[in-house]
Coordinates of N, CA and C in Angstrom, one line a residue:
X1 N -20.0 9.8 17.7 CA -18.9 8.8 17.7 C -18.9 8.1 16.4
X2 N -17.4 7.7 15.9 CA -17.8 7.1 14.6 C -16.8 5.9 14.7
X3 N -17.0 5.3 13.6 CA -16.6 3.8 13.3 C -14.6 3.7 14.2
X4 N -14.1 3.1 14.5 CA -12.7 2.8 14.8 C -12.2 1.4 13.8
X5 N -11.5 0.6 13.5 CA -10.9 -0.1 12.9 C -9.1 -0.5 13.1
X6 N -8.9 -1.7 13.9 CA -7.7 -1.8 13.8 C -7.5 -3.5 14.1
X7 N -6.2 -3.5 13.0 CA -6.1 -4.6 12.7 C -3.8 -4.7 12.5
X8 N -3.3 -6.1 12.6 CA -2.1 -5.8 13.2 C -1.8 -7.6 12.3
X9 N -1.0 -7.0 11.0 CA -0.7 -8.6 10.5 C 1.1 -8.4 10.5
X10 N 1.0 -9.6 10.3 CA 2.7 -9.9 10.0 C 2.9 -10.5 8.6
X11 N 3.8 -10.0 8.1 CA 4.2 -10.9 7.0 C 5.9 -11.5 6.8
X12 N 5.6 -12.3 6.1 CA 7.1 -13.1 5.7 C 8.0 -12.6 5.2
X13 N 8.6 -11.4 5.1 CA 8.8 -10.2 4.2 C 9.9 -9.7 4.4
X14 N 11.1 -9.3 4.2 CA 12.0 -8.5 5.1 C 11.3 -6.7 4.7
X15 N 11.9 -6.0 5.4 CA 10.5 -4.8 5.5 C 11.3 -3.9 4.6
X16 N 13.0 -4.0 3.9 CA 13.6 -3.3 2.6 C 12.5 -4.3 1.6
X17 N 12.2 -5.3 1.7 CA 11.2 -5.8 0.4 C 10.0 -5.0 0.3
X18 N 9.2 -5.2 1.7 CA 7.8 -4.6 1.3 C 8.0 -3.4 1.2
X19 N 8.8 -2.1 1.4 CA 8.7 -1.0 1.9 C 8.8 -0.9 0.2
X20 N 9.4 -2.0 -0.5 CA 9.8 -1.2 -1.6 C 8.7 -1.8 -2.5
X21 N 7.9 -3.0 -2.3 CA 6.8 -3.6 -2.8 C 5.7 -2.4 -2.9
X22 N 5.7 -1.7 -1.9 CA 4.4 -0.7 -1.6 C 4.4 0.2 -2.7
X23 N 5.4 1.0 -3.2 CA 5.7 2.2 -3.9 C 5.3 1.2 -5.3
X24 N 5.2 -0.1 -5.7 CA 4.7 -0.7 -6.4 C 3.6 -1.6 -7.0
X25 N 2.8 -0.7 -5.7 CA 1.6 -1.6 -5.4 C 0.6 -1.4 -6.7
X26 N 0.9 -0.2 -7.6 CA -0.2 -0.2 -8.5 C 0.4 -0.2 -10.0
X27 N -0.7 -0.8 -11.4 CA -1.5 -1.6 -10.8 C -1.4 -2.8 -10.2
X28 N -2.8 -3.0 -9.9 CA -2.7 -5.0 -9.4 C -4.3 -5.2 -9.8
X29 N -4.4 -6.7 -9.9 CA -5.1 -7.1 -10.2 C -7.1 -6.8 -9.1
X30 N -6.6 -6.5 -8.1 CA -6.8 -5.7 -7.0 C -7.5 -4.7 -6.8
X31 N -6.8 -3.5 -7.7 CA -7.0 -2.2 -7.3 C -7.7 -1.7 -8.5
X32 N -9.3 -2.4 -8.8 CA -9.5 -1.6 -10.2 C -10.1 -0.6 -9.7
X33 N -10.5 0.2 -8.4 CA -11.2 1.4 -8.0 C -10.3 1.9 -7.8
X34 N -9.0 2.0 -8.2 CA -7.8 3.1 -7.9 C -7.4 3.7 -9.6
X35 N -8.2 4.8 -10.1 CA -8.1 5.3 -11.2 C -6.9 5.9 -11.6
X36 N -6.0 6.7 -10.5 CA -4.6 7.5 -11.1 C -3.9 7.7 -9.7
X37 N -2.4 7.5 -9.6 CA -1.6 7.9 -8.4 C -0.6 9.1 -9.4
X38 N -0.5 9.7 -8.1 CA 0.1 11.1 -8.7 C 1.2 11.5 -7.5
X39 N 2.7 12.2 -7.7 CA 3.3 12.4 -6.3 C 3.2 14.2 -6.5
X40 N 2.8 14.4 -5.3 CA 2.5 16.2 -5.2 C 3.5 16.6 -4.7
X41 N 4.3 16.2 -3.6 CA 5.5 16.4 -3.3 C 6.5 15.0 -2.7
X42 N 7.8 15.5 -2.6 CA 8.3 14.6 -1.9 C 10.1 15.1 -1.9
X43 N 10.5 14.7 -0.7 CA 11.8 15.6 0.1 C 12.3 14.0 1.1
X44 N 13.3 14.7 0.7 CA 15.0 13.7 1.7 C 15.3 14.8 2.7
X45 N 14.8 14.5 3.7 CA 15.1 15.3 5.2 C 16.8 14.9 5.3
X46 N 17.0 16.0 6.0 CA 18.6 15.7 6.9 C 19.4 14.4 7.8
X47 N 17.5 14.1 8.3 CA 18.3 13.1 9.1 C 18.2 11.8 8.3
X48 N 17.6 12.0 6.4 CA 17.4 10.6 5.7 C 16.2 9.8 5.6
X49 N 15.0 10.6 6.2 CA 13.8 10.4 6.0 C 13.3 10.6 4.6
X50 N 12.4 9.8 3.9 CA 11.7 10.3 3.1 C 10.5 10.7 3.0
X51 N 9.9 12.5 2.9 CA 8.4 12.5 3.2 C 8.0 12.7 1.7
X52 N 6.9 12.4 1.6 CA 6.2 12.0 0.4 C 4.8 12.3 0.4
X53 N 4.1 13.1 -0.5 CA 2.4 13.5 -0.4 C 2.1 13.0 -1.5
X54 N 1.1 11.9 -1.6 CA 0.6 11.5 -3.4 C -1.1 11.5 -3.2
X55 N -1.9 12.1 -4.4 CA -3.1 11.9 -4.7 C -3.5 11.1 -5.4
X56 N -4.2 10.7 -4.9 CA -4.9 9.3 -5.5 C -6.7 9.7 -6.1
X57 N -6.7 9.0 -7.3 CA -8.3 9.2 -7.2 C -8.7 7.9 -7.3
X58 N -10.0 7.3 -6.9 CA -10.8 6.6 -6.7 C -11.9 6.2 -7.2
X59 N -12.7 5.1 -7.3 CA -14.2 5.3 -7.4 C -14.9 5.2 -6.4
X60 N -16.2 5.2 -6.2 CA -16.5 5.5 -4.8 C -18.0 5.5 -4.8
X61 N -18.5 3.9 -5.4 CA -20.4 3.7 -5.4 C -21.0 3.6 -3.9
X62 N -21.8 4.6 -4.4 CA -23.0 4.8 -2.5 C -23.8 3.5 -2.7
X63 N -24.2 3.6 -1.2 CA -24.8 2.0 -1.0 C -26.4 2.6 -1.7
X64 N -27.0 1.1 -2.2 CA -28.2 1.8 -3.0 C -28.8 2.7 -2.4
X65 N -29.6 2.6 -1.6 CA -30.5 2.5 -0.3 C -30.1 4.3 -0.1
X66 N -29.1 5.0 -0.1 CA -28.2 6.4 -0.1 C -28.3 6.7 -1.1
X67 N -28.5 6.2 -2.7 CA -28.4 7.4 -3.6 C -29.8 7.8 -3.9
X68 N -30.7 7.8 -3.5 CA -32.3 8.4 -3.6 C -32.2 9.7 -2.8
X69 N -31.0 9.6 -1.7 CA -30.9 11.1 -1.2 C -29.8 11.9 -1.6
X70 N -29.0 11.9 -2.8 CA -28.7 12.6 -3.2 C -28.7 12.6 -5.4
X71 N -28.2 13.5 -6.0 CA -28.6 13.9 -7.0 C -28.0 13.0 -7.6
X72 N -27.8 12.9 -8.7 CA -27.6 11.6 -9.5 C -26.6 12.0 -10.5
X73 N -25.9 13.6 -10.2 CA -24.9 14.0 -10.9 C -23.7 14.0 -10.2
X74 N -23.7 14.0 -9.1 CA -22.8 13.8 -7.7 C -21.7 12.8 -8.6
X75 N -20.6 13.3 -8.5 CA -19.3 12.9 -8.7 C -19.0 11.6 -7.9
X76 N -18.8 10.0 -8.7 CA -18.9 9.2 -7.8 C -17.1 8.8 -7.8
X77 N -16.3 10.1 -7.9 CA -14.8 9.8 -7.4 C -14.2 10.4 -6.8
X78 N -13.9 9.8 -5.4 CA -13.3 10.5 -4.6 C -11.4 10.5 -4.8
X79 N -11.1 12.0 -4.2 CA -9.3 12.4 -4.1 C -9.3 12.2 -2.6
X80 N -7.6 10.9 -2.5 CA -7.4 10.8 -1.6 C -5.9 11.4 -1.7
X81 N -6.1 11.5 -0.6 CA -4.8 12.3 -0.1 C -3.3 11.4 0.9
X82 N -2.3 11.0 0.5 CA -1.7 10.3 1.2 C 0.1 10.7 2.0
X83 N -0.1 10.9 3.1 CA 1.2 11.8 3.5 C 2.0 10.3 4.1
X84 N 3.3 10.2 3.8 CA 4.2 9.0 3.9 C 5.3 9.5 4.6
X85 N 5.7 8.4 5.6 CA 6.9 8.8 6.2 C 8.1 7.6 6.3
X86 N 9.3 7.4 5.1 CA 10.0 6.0 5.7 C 11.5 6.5 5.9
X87 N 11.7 5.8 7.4 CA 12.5 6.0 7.8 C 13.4 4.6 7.9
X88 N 14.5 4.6 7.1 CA 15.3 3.3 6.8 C 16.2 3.2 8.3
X89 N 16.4 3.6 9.2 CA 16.7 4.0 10.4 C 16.3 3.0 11.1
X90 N 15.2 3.0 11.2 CA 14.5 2.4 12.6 C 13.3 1.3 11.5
X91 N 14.0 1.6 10.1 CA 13.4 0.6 9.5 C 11.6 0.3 9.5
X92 N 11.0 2.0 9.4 CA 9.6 1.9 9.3 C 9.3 2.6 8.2
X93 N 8.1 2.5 7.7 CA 7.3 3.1 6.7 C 5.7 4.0 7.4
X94 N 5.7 5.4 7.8 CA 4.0 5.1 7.8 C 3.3 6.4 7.2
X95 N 2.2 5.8 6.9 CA 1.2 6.2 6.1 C 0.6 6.8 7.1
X96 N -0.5 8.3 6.1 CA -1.7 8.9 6.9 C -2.5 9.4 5.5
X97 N -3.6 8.9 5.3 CA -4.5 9.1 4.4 C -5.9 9.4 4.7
X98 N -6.7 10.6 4.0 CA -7.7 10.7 3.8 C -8.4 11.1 2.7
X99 N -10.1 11.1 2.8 CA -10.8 11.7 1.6 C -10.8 13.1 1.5
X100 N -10.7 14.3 0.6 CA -10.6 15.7 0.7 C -12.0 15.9 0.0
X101 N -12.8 15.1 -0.8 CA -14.0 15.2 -1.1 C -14.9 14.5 -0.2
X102 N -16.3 14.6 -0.4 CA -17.5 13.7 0.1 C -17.1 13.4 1.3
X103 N -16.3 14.5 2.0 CA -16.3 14.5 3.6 C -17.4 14.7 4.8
X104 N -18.4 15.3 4.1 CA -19.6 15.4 4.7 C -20.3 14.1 4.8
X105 N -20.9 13.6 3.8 CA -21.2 12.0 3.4 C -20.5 11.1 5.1
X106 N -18.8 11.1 4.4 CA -18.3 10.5 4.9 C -16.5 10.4 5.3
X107 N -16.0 10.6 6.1 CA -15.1 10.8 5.9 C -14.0 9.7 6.9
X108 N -13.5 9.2 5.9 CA -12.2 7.8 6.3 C -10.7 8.4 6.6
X109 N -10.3 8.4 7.6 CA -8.8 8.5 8.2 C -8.5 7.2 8.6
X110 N -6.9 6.9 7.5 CA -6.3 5.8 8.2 C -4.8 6.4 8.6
X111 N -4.4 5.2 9.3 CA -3.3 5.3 9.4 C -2.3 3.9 9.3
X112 N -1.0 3.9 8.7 CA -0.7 2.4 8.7 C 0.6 2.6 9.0
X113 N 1.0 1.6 9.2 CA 3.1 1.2 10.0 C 3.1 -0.1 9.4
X114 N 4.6 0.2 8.6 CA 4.9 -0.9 8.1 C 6.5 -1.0 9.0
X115 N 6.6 -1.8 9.9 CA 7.7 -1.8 11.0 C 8.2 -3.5 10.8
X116 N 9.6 -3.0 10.1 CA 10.9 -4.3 9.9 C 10.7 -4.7 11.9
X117 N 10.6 -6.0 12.2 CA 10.7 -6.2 13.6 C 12.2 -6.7 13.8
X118 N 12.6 -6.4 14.6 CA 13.9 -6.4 15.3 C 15.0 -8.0 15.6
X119 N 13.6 -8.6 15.8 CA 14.2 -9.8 16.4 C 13.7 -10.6 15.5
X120 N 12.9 -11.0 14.5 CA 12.8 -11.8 13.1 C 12.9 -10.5 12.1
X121 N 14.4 -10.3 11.4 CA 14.6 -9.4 10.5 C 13.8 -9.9 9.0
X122 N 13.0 -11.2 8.9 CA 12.5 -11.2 7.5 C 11.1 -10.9 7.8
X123 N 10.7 -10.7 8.6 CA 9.3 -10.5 9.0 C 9.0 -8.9 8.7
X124 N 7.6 -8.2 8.9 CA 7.2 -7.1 8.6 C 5.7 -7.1 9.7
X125 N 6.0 -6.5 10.4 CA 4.5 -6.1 11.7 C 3.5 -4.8 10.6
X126 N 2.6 -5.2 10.1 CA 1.9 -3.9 9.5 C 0.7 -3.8 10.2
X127 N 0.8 -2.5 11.1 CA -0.3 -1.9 11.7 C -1.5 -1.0 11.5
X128 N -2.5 -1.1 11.3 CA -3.8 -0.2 10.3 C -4.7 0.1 11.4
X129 N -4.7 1.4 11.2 CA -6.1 2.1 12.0 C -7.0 3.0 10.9
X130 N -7.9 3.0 11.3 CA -8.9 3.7 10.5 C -9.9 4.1 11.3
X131 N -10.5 5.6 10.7 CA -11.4 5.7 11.8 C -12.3 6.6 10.9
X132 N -13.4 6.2 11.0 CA -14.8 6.7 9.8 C -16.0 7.2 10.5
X133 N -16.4 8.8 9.9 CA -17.4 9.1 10.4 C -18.1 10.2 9.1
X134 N -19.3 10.4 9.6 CA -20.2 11.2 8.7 C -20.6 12.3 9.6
X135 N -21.3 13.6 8.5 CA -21.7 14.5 9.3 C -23.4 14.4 8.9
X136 N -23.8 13.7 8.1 CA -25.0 13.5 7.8 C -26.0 13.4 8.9
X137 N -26.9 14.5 9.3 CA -27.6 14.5 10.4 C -28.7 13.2 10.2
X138 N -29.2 12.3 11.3 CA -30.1 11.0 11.1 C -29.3 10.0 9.7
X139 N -28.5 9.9 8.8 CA -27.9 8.9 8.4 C -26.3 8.5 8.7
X140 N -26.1 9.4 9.8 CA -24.6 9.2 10.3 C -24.0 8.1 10.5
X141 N -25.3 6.8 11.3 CA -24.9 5.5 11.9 C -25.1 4.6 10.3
X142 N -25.7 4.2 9.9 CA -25.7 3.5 8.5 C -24.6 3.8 8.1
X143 N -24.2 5.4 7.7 CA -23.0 5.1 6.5 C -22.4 4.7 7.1
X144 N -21.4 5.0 8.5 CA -20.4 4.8 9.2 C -20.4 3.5 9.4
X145 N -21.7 2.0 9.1 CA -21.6 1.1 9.4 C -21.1 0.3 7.9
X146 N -21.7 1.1 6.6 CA -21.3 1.3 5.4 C -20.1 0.9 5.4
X147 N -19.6 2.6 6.0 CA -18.1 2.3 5.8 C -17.1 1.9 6.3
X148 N -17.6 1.2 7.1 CA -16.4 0.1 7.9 C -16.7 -1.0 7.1
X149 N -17.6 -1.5 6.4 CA -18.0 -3.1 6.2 C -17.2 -2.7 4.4
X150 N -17.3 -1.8 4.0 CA -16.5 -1.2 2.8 C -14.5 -1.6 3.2
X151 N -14.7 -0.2 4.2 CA -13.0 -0.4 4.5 C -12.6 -1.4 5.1
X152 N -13.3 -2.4 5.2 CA -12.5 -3.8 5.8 C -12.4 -4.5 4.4
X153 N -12.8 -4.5 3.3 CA -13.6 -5.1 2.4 C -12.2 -4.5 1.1
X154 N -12.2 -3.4 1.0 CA -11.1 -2.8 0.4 C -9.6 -3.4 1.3
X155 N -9.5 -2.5 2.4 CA -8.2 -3.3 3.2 C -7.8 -4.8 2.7
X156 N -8.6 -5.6 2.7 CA -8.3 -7.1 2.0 C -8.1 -7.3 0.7
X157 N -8.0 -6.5 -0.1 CA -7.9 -5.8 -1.2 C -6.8 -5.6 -1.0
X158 N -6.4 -4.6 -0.5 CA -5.0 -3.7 -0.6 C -4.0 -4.7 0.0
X159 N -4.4 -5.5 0.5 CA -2.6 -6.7 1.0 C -2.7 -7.6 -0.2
X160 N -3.9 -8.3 -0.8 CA -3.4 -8.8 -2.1 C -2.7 -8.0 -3.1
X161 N -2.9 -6.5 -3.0 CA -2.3 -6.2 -4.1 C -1.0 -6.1 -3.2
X162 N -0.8 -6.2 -2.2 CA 1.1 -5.8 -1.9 C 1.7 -6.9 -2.4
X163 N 0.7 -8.1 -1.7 CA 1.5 -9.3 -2.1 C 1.7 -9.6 -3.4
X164 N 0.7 -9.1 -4.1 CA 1.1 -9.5 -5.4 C 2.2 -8.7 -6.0
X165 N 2.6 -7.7 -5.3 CA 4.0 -6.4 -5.7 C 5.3 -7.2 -5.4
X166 N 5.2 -7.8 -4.2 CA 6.0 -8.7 -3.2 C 6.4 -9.5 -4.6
X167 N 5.3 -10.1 -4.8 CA 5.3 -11.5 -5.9 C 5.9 -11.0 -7.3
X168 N 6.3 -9.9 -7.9 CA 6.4 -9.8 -8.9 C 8.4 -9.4 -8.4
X169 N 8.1 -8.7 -7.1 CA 9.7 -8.3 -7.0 C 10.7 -9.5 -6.8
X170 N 10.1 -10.4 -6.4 CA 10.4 -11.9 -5.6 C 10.6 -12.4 -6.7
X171 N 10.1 -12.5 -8.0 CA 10.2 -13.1 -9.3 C 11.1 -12.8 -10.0
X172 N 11.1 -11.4 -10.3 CA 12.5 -10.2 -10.8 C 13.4 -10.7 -10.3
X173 N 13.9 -10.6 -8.9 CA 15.1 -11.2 -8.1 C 15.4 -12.4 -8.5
X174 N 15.0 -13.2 -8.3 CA 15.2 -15.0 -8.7 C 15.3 -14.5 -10.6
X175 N 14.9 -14.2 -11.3 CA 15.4 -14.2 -12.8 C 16.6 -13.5 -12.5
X176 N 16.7 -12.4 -11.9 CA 18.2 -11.6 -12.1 C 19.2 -12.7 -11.9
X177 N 18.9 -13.2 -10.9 CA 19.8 -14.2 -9.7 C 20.4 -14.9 -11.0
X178 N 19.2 -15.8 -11.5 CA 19.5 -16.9 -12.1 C 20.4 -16.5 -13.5
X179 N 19.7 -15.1 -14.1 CA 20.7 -14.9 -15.0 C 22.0 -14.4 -15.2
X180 N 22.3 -13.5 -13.5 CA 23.5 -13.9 -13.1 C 24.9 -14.9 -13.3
X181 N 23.7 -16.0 -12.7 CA 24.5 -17.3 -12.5 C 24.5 -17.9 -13.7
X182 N 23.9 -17.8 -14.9 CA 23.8 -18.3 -15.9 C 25.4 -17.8 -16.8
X183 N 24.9 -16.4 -16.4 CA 26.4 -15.7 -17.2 C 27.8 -15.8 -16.6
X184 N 27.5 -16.4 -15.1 CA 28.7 -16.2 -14.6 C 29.2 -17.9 -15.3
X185 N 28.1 -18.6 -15.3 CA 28.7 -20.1 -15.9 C 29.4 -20.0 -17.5
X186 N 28.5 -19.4 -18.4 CA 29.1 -19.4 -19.2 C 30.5 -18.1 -19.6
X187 N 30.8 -17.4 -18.8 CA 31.9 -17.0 -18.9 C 33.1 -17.7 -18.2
X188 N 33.0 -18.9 -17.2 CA 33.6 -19.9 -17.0 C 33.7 -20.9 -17.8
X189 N 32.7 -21.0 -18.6 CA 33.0 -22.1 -19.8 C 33.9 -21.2 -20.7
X190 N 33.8 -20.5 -21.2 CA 34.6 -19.7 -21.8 C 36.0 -19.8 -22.1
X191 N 36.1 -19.2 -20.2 CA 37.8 -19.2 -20.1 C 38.2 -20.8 -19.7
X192 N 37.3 -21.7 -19.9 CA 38.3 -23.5 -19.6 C 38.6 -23.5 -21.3
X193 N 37.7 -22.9 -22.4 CA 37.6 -23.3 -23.4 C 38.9 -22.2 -23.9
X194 N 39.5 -21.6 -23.8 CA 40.6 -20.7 -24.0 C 41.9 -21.0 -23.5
X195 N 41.7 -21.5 -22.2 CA 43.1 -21.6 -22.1 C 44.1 -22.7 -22.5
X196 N 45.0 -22.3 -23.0 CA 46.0 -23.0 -23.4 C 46.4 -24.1 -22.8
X197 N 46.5 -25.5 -23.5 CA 46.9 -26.8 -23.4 C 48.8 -26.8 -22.6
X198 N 48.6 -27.2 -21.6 CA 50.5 -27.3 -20.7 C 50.5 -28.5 -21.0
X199 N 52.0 -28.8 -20.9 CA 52.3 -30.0 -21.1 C 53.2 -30.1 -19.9
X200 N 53.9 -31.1 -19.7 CA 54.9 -31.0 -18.3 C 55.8 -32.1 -18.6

């Protein structure tokens, strides 16, 4: 049996924000163990879905106490693998990710829903499972307890960096906005300053 993980936040968000905050989640101030995102594929289905596969690499330090049992040339970066599904429809996003290396060690499946809720349209329900296990015969329970106290520890990690994606698109908007209205004023000043003096 290995680790489970599930956790269910809401944010303030309408879910065309976050959906599109996510695809800009890197970097952030956040994510300095996220070395390179890469898209391996990605396709517009018929009915308007977007499916999407991106590799991610990582860094990936063993807990001390673990690297005496292995060699000290061991590659400490793991490739993740991430298969995406958003459907503007029913107004969800979801994620399924794993490690394709150091799966023996240890290996982390999440899955996440980023779901626009129906009845507060500014809101976003984001749902996270994860589920972690090792095949390490006699160190199976340690890492797996490893790696939950890790993937809870990263996961709080990864919503500052949304928010802070949130926060930069939320900033862009209000300057567009403003410089909008800036231009729309002085092309109003403009035309009071143009037109011609009537007399009657």
């Amino acid at each position: 049996m290995g680790k489970h993980f599930f956790s269910e936040t809401d944010i303030k968000s309408a879910w065309e924000l976050v959906s599109t905050a996510f695809w800009q989640r890197y970097p952030n101030p956040y994510s300095n163990h996220v070395l390179t995102e890469d898209v391996v594929f990605r396709e517009v289905t018929s009915d308007n879905r977007l499916l999407s596969r991106r590799l991610f690499t990582k860094t990936n330090r063993m807990p001390r106490w673990a690297e005496r049992f292995f060699p000290g040339n061991l590659s400490r970066t793991v490739y993740i693998i991430e298969d995406s599904v958003v459907d503007p429809g029913n107004r969800s996003l979801t994620t399924l990710t794993w490690n394709v290396n150091h799966a023996t060690f240890m290996r982390v499946v999440e899955r996440c829903v980023f779901l626009g809720e129906r009845d507060r349209p500014v809101w976003t329900r984001v749902t996270r499972e994860a589920w972690i296990s090792s095949g390490l015969f006699g160190l199976s329970r340690p890492i797996q307890e490893f790696g939950l106290a890790r993937f809870r520890s990263n996961q709080a990690k990864a919503m500052k960096g949304l928010e802070h994606a949130l926060s930069n698109l939320q900033n862009a908007s209000t300057a567009s906005h403003g410089d909008s209205a800036e231009k729309h004023k002085n092309l109003n000043s403009a035309s009071k300053a143009q037109k011609p003096q009537q007399y009657i």
